[in-house]
Tab-separated table of C-alpha atoms in Angstrom:
chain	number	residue	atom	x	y	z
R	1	UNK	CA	14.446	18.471	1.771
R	2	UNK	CA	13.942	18.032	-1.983
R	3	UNK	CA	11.672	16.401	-4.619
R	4	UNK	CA	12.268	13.181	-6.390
R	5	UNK	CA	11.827	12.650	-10.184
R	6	UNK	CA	11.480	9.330	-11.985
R	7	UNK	CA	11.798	10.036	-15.921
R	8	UNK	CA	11.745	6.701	-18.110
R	9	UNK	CA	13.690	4.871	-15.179
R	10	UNK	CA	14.471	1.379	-16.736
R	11	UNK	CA	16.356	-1.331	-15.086
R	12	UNK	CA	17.946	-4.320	-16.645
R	13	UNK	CA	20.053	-7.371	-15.552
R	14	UNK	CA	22.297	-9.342	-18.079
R	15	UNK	CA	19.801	-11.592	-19.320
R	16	UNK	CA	18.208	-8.562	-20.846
R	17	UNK	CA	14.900	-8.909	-18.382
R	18	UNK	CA	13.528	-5.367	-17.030
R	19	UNK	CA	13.080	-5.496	-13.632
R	20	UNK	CA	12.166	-1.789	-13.819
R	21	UNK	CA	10.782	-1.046	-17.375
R	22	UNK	CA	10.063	2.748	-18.364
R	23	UNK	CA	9.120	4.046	-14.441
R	24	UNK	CA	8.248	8.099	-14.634
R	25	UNK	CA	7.369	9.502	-11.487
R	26	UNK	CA	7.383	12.728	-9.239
R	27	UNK	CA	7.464	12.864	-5.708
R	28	UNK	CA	6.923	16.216	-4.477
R	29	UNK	CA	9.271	17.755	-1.877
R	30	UNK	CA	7.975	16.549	1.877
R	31	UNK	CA	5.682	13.705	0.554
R	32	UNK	CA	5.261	9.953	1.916
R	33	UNK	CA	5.351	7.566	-1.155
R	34	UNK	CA	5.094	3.996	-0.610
R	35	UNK	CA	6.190	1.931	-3.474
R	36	UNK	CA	4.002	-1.372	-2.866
R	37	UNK	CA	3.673	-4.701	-5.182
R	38	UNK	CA	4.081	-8.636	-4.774
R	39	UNK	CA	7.982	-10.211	-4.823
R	40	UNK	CA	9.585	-9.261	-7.968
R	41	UNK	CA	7.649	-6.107	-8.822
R	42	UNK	CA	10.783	-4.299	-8.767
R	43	UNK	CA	9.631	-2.049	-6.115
R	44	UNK	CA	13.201	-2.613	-3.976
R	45	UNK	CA	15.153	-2.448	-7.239
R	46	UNK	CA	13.476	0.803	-7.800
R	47	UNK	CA	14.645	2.040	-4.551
R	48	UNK	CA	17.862	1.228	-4.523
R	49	UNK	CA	18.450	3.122	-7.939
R	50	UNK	CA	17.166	6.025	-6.235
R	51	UNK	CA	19.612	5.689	-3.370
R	52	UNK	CA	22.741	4.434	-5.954
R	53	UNK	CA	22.889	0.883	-4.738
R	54	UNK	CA	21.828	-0.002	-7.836
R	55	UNK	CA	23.077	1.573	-11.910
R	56	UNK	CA	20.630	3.191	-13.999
R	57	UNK	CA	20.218	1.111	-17.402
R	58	UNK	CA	18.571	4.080	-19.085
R	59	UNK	CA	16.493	7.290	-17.886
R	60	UNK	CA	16.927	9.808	-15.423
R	61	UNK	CA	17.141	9.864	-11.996
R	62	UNK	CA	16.697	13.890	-10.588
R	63	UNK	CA	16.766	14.463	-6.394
R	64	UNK	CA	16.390	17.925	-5.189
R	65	UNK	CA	16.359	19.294	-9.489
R	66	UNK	CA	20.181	18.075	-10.095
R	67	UNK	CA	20.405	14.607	-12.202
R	68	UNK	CA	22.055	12.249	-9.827
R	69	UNK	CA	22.835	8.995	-12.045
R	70	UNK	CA	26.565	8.964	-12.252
R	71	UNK	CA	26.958	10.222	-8.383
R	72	UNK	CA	27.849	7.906	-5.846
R	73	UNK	CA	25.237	6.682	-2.413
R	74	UNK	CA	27.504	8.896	-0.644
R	75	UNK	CA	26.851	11.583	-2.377
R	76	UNK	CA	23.041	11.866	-2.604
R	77	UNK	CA	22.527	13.013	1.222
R	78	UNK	CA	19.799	10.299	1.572
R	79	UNK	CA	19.061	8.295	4.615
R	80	UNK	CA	18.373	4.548	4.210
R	81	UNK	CA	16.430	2.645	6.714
R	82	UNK	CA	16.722	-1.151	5.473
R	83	UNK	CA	14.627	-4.357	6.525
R	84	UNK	CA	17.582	-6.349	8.881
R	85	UNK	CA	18.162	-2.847	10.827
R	86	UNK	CA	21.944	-3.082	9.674
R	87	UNK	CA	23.556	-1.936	12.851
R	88	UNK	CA	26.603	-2.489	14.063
R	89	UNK	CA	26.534	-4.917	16.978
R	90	UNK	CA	29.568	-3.632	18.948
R	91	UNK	CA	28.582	-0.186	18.869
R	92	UNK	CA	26.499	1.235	21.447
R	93	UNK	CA	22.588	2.657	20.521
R	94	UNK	CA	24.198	5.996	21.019
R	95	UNK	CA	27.740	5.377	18.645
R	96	UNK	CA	25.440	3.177	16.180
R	97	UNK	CA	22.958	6.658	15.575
R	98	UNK	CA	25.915	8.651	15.587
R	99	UNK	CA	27.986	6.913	13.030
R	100	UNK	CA	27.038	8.760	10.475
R	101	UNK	CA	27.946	12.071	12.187
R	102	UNK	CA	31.305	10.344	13.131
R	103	UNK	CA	31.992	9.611	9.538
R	104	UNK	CA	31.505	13.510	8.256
R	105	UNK	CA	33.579	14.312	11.190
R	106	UNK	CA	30.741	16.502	12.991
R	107	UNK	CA	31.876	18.478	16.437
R	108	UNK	CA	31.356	16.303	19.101
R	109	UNK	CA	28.999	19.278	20.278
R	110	UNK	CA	26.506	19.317	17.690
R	111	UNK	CA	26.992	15.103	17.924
R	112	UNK	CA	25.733	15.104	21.322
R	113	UNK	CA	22.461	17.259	20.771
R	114	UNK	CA	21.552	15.432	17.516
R	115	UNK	CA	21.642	11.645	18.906
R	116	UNK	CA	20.189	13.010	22.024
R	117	UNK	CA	17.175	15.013	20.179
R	118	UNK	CA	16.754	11.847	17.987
R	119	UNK	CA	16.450	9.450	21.251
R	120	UNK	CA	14.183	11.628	22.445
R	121	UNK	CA	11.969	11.842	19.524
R	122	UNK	CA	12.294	7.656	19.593
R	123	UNK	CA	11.764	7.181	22.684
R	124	UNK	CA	15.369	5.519	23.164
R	125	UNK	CA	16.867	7.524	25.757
R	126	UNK	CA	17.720	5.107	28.046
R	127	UNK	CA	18.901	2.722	25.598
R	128	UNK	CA	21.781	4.760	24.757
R	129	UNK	CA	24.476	2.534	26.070
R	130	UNK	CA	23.117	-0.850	25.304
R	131	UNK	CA	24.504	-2.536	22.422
R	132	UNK	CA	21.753	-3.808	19.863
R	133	UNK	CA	21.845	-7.217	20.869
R	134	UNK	CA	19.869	-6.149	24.255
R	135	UNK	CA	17.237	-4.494	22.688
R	136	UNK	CA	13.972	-5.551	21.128
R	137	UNK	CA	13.299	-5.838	17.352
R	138	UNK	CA	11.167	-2.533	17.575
R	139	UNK	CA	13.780	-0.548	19.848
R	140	UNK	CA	16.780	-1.817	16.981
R	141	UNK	CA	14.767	-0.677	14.130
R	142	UNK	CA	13.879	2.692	16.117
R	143	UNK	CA	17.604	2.796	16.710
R	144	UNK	CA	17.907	2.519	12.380
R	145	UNK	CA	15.587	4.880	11.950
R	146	UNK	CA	17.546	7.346	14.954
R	147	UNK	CA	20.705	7.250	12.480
R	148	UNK	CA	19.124	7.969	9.565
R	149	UNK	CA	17.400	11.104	11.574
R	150	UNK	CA	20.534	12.895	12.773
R	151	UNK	CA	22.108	12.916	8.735
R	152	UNK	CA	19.739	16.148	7.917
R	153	UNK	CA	19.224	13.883	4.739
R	154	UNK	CA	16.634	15.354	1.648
R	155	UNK	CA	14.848	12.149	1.758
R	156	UNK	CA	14.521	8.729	3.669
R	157	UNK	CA	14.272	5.838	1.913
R	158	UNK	CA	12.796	2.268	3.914
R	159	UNK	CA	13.526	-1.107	2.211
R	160	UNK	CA	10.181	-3.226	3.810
R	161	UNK	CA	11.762	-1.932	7.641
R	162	UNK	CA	8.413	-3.993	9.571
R	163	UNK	CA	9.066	-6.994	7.725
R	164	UNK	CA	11.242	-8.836	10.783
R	165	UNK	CA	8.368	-8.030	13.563
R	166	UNK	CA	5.558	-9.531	14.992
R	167	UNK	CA	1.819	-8.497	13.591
R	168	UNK	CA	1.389	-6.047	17.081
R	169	UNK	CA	4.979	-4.629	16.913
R	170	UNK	CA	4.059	-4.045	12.950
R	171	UNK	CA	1.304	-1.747	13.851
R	172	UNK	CA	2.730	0.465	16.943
R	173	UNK	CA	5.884	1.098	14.690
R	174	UNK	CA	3.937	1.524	11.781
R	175	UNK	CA	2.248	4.481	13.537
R	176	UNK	CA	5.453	5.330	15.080
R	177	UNK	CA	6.818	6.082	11.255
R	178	UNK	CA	3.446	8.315	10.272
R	179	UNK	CA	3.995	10.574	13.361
R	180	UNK	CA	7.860	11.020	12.809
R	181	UNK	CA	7.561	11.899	8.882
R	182	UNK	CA	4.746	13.995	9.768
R	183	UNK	CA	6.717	16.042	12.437
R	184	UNK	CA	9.448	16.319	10.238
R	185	UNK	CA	8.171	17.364	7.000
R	186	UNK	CA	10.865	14.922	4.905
R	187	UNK	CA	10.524	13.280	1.851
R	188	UNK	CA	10.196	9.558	2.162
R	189	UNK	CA	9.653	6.644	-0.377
R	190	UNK	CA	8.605	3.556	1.475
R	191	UNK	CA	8.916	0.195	0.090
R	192	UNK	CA	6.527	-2.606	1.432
R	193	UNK	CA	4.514	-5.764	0.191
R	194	UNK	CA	2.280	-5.420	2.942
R	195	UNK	CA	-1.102	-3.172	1.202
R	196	UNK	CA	-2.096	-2.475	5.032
R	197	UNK	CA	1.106	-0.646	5.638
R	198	UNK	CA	0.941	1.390	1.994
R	199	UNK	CA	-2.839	1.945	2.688
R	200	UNK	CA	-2.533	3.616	6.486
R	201	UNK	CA	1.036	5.139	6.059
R	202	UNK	CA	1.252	7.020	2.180
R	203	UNK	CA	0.006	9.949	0.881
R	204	UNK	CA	0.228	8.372	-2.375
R	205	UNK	CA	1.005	4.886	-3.635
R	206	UNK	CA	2.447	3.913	-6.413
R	207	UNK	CA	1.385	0.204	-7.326
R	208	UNK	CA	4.069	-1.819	-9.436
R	209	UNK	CA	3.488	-4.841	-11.791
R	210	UNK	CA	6.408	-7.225	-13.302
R	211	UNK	CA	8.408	-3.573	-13.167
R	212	UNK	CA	5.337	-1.538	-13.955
R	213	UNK	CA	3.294	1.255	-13.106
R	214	UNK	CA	-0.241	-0.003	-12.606
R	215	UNK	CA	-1.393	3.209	-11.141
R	216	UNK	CA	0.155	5.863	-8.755
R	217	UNK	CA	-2.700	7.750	-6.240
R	218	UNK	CA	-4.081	8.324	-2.899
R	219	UNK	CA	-4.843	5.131	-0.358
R	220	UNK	CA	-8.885	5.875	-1.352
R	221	UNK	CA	-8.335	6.616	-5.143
R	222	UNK	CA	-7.195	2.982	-4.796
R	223	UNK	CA	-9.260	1.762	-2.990
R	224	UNK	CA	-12.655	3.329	-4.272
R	225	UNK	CA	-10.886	3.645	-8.124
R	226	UNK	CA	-9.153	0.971	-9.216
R	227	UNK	CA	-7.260	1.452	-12.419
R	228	UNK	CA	-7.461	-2.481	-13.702
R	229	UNK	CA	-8.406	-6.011	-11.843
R	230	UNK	CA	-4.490	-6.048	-10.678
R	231	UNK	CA	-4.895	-3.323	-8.585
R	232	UNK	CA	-8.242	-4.312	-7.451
R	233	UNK	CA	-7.255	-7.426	-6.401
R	234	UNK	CA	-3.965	-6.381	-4.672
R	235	UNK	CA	-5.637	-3.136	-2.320
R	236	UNK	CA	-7.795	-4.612	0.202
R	237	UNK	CA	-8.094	-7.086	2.902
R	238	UNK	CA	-9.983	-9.600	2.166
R	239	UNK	CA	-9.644	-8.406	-1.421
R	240	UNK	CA	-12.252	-7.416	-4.069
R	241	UNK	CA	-14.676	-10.180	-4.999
R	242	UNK	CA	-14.447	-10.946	-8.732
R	243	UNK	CA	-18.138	-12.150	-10.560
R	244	UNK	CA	-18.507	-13.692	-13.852
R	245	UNK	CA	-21.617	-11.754	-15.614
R	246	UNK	CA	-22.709	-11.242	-19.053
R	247	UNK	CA	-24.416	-7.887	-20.148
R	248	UNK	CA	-27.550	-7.429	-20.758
R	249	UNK	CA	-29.129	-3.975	-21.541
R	250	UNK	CA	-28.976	-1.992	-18.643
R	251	UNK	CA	-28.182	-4.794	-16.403
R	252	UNK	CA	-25.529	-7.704	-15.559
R	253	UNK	CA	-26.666	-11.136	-15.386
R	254	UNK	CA	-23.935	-12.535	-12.273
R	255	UNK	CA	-24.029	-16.260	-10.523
R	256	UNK	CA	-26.165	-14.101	-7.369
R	257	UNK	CA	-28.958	-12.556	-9.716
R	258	UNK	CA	-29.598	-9.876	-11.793
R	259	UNK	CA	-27.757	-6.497	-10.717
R	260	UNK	CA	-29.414	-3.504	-12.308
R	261	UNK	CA	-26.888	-0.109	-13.811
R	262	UNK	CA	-27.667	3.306	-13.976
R	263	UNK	CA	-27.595	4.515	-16.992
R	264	UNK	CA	-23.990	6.278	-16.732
R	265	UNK	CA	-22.398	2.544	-15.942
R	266	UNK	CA	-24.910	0.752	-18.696
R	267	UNK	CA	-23.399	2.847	-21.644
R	268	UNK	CA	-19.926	2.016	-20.726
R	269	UNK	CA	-20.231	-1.521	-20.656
R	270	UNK	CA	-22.610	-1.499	-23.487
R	271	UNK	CA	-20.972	-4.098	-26.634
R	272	UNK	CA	-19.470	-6.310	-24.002
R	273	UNK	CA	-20.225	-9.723	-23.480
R	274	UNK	CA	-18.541	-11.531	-20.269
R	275	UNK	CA	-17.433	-9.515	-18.198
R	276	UNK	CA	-16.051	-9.208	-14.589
R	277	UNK	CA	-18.139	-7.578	-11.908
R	278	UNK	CA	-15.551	-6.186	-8.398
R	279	UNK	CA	-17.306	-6.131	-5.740
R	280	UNK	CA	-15.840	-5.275	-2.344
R	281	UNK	CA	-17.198	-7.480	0.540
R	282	UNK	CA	-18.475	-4.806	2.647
R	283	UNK	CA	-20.570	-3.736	0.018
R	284	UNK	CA	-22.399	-6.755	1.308
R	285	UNK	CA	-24.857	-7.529	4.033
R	286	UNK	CA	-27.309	-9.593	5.596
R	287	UNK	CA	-30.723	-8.066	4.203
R	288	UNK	CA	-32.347	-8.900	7.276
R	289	UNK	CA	-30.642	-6.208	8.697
R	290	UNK	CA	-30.868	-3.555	5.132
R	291	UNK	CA	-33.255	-0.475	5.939
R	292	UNK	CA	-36.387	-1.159	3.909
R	293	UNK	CA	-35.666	2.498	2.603
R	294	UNK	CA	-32.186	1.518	1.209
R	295	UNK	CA	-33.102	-1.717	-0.331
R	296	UNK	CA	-34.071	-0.432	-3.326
R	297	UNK	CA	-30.738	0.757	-4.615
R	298	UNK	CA	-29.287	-2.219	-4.775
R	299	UNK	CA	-29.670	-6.000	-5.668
R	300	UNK	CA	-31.226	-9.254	-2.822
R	301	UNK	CA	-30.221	-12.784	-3.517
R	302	UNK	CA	-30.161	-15.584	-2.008
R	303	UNK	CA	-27.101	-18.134	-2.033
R	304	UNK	CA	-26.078	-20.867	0.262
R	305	UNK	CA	-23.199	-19.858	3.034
R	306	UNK	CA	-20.210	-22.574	2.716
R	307	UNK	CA	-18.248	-21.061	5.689
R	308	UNK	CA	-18.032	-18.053	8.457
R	309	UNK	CA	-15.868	-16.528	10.357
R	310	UNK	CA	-16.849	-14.696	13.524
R	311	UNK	CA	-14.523	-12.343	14.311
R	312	UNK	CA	-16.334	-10.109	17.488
R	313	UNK	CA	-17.379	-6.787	15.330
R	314	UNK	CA	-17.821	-8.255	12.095
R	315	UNK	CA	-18.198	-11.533	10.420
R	316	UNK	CA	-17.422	-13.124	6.833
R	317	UNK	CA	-19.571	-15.357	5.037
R	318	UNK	CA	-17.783	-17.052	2.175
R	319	UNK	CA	-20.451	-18.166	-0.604
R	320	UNK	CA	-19.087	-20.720	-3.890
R	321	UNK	CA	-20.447	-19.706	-7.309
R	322	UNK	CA	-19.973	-21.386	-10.975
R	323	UNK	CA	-17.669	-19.355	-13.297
R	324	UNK	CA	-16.935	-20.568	-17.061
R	325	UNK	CA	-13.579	-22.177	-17.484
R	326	UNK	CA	-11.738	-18.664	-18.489
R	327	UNK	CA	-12.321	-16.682	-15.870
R	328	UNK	CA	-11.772	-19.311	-13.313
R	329	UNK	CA	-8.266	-19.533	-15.122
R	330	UNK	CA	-7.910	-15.642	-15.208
R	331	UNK	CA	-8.787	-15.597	-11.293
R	332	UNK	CA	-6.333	-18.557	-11.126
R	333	UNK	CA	-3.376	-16.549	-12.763
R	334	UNK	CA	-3.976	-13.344	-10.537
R	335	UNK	CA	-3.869	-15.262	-7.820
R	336	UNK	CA	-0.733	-16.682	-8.044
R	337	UNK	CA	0.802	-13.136	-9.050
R	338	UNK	CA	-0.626	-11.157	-6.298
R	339	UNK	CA	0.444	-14.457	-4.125
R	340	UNK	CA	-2.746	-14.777	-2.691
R	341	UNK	CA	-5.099	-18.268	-2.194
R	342	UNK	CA	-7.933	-15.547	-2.031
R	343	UNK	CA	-9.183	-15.173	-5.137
R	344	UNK	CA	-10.991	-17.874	-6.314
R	345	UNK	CA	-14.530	-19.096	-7.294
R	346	UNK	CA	-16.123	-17.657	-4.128
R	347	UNK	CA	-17.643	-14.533	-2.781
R	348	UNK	CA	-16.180	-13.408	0.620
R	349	UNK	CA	-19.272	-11.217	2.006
R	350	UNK	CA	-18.554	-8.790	5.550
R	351	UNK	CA	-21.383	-8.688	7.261
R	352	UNK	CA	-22.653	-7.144	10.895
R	353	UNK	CA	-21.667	-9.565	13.613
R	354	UNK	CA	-24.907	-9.120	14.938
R	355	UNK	CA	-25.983	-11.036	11.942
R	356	UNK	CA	-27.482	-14.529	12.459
R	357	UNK	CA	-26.614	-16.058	9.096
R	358	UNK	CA	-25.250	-19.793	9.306
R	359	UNK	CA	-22.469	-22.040	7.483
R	360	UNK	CA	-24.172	-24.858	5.785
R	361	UNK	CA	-27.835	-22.711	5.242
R	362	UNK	CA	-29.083	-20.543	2.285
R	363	UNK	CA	-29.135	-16.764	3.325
R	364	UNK	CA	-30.511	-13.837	2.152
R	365	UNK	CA	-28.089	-11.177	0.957
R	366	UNK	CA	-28.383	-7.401	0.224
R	367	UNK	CA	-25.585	-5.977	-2.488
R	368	UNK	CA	-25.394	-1.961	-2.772
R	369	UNK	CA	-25.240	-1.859	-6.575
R	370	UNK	CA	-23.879	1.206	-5.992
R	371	UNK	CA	-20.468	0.708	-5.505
R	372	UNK	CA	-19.525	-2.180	-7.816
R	373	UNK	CA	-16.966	-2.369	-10.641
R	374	UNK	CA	-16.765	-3.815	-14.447
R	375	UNK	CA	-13.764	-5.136	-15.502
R	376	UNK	CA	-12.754	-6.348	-19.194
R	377	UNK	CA	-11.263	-10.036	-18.761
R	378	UNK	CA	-8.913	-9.965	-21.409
R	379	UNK	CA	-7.582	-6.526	-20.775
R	380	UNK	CA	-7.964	-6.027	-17.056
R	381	UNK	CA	-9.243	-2.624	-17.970
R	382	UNK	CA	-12.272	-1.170	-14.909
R	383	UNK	CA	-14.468	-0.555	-17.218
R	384	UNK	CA	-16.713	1.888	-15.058
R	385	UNK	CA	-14.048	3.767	-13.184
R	386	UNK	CA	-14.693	7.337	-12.546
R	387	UNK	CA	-11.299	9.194	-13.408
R	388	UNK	CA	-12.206	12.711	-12.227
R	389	UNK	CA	-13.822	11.477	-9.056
R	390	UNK	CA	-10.522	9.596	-8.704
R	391	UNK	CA	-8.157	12.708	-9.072
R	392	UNK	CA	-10.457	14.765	-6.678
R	393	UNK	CA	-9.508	11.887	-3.921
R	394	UNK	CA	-6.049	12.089	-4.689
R	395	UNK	CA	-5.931	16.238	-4.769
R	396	UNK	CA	-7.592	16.265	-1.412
R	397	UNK	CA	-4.731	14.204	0.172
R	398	UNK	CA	-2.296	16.077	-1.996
R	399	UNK	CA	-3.464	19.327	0.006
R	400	UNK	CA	-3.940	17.668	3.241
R	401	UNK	CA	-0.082	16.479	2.854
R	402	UNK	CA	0.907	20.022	1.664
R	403	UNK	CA	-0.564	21.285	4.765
R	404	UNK	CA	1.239	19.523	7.156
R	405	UNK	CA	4.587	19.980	5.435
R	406	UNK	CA	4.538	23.531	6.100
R	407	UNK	CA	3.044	22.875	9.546
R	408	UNK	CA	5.776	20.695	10.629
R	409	UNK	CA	8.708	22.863	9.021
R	410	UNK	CA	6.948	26.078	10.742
R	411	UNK	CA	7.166	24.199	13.725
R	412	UNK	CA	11.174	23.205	13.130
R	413	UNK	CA	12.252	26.765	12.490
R	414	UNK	CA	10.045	27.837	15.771
């Protein structure tokens, strides 16, 4: 096992474009990173330096506390798990897992137990002798994973391995992945565009931008703390709603009414003019249905319902607003860079499914004022983020992590 170290990693083509520009980064010895951004972030290019597909244009790249820039892939004792399962389709399950214990000419002894302990942890036992074309796209990329298991590798490294399955085979192997990297304590850097994978499988994600570092922290420190509207915008499903508003005192004047801050919130956007107000659409609902007692800490407007969607325990209400031209431009641009038709001059609201509201009808809607964000539109900044309550997210699942490390190694040595 061993830790990973980024330091000023930058990665350039010959037209002179970074695809990587100045990455720094530690992953600590036994943690799940998950290096997640839209196409061309440079999160695969990023990988692939780690693993030595790819040269080093500057910085330094430190595995386990020796700098490994000039060694070869073979050389680096890491275990790549890539997105077309790369298997070799006239080998058997049991020769394709073993074929990297063939090539450091292992006793056939020790051979025998490790593919057989790693079909047993994958469940492909009796898929040993079938060759890959007989077997399903989950039981070939279980077979992938089985070879990178038996290398006793310091780290595994996935290049987007879901990608090729359907939505339901996505999520059993995505839990599949969480339990074996749990059980065996390795360090893993995960590379995915998918925000549901990086969101239920890291202990900390690292969030990438035209080669950038946006902001590197725990699922909820994402979630709840977005560093900038990028960010924002990119964690969540259906993402963070995005509201014109112009400051006024200790309040923001949006398309949906007046939204009151507390004072802590009013002082940092205090000097601003437009700005952008996040809101997440669960932080929504139906004020029919809003405790009388809990009304008052937030805002009630009413706005007309354009569509819903009923989907059995909740619902979404999407509700069109007027935005000046620049921030229907900036929403515009974000858009097309976190490839999303999502973000737009709307409002998607989740609300109960028990919920009566109606498409086509004016509804009355409760927002917890609570929870909402203030972004600057020309610098993307969150305005009213809460960096210690951020880093307190992000220590919890650091310990959490650290815990089951030593539980699973404990449990290897027993």
């Amino acid at each position: 096992m061993a830790s990973i170290e980024m330091k000023n990693i930058v990665k350039k083509y010959g037209d002179g474009y970074p695809a990587v520009n100045d990455v720094s980064m530690d992953i600590a010895d036994g943690e799940f990173m998950i290096l997640v951004g839209p196409s061309g972030c440079g999160k695969s290019t990023l990988l692939r330096m780690i693993v030595g597909l790819e040269d080093i244009t500057s910085g330094d790249m430190v595995i386990g506390g020796t700098r490994v820039n000039e060694k070869a892939p073979r050389d680096r004792n890491l275990s790549m798990v890539f997105q077309n399962y790369a298997l070799y389709p006239h080998l058997s399950v049991f020769e394709n897992i073993a074929f990297p214990l063939r090539l450091a000419k292992t006793p056939e002894e020790e051979v025998q137990k490790k593919v057989n302990d790693a079909a047993a942890v994958l469940e492909l036992n009796e898929h040993l002798q079938r060759k890959p074309a007989n077997l399903s796209g989950g039981q070939r990329q279980r077979v992938a994973m089985g070879r990178a298991i038996v290398r006793d590798a310091d780290a595994f490294l996935f290049d987007e391995p879901l990608s090729n399955l359907d939505a339901k085979l996505r999520g059993q192997m995505r839990t599949e992945i969480a339990r074996l990297q749990r059980r065996l304590g390795i360090t893993t850097v995960y590379v995915t565009h998918d925000q549901t994978e990086a969101m239920t499988l890291g202990d900390r994600v690292c969030v990438l931008r035209k080669g950038v570092i946006q902001q590197v922290a725990s699922p909820r420190e994402l979630y709840e703390q977005p560093v900038n509207l990028f960010v924002a915008g990119f964690i969540g499903s259906p993402p963070m709603n995005f509201l014109p508003a112009t400051v006024s005192e200790s309040a923001l004047d949006t398309p949906f009414g007046k939204i009151e801050l507390d004072a802590d919130r009013a002082a940092k956007v205090a000097g601003k003019d437009l700005v952008l107000v996040g809101i997440r659409p669960e932080y929504f609902e139906d004020a029919s249905l809003v405790d009388e007692a809990k009304k008052p800490l937030g805002s009630t407007f009413t706005a007309r319902v354009d569509v819903t969607e009923w989907l059995g325990d909740s619902q979404f209400a999407y509700i069109p607003y007027e935005a000046p031209a620049e921030v229907e431009a900036k929403l515009k641009e974000l858009s097309r860079e976190l490839d999303s038709d999502q973000l737009r001059t709307q409002a998607i609201v989740s609300i109960d499914s028990t919920s009566r509201i109606r498409e086509g009808r004016e509804a009355e809607f409760w927002l917890d004022a609570r929870k909402i964000h203030v972004f600057d539109p020309e610098s993307g900044e969150n305005l009213t983020r809460d960096p210690e309550a951020g880093a307190e997210l992000t220590r919890i699942a650091a310990e959490d992590r650290a815990e089951q490390v030593a539980n699973a190694r404990e449990a290897a040595q027993a």
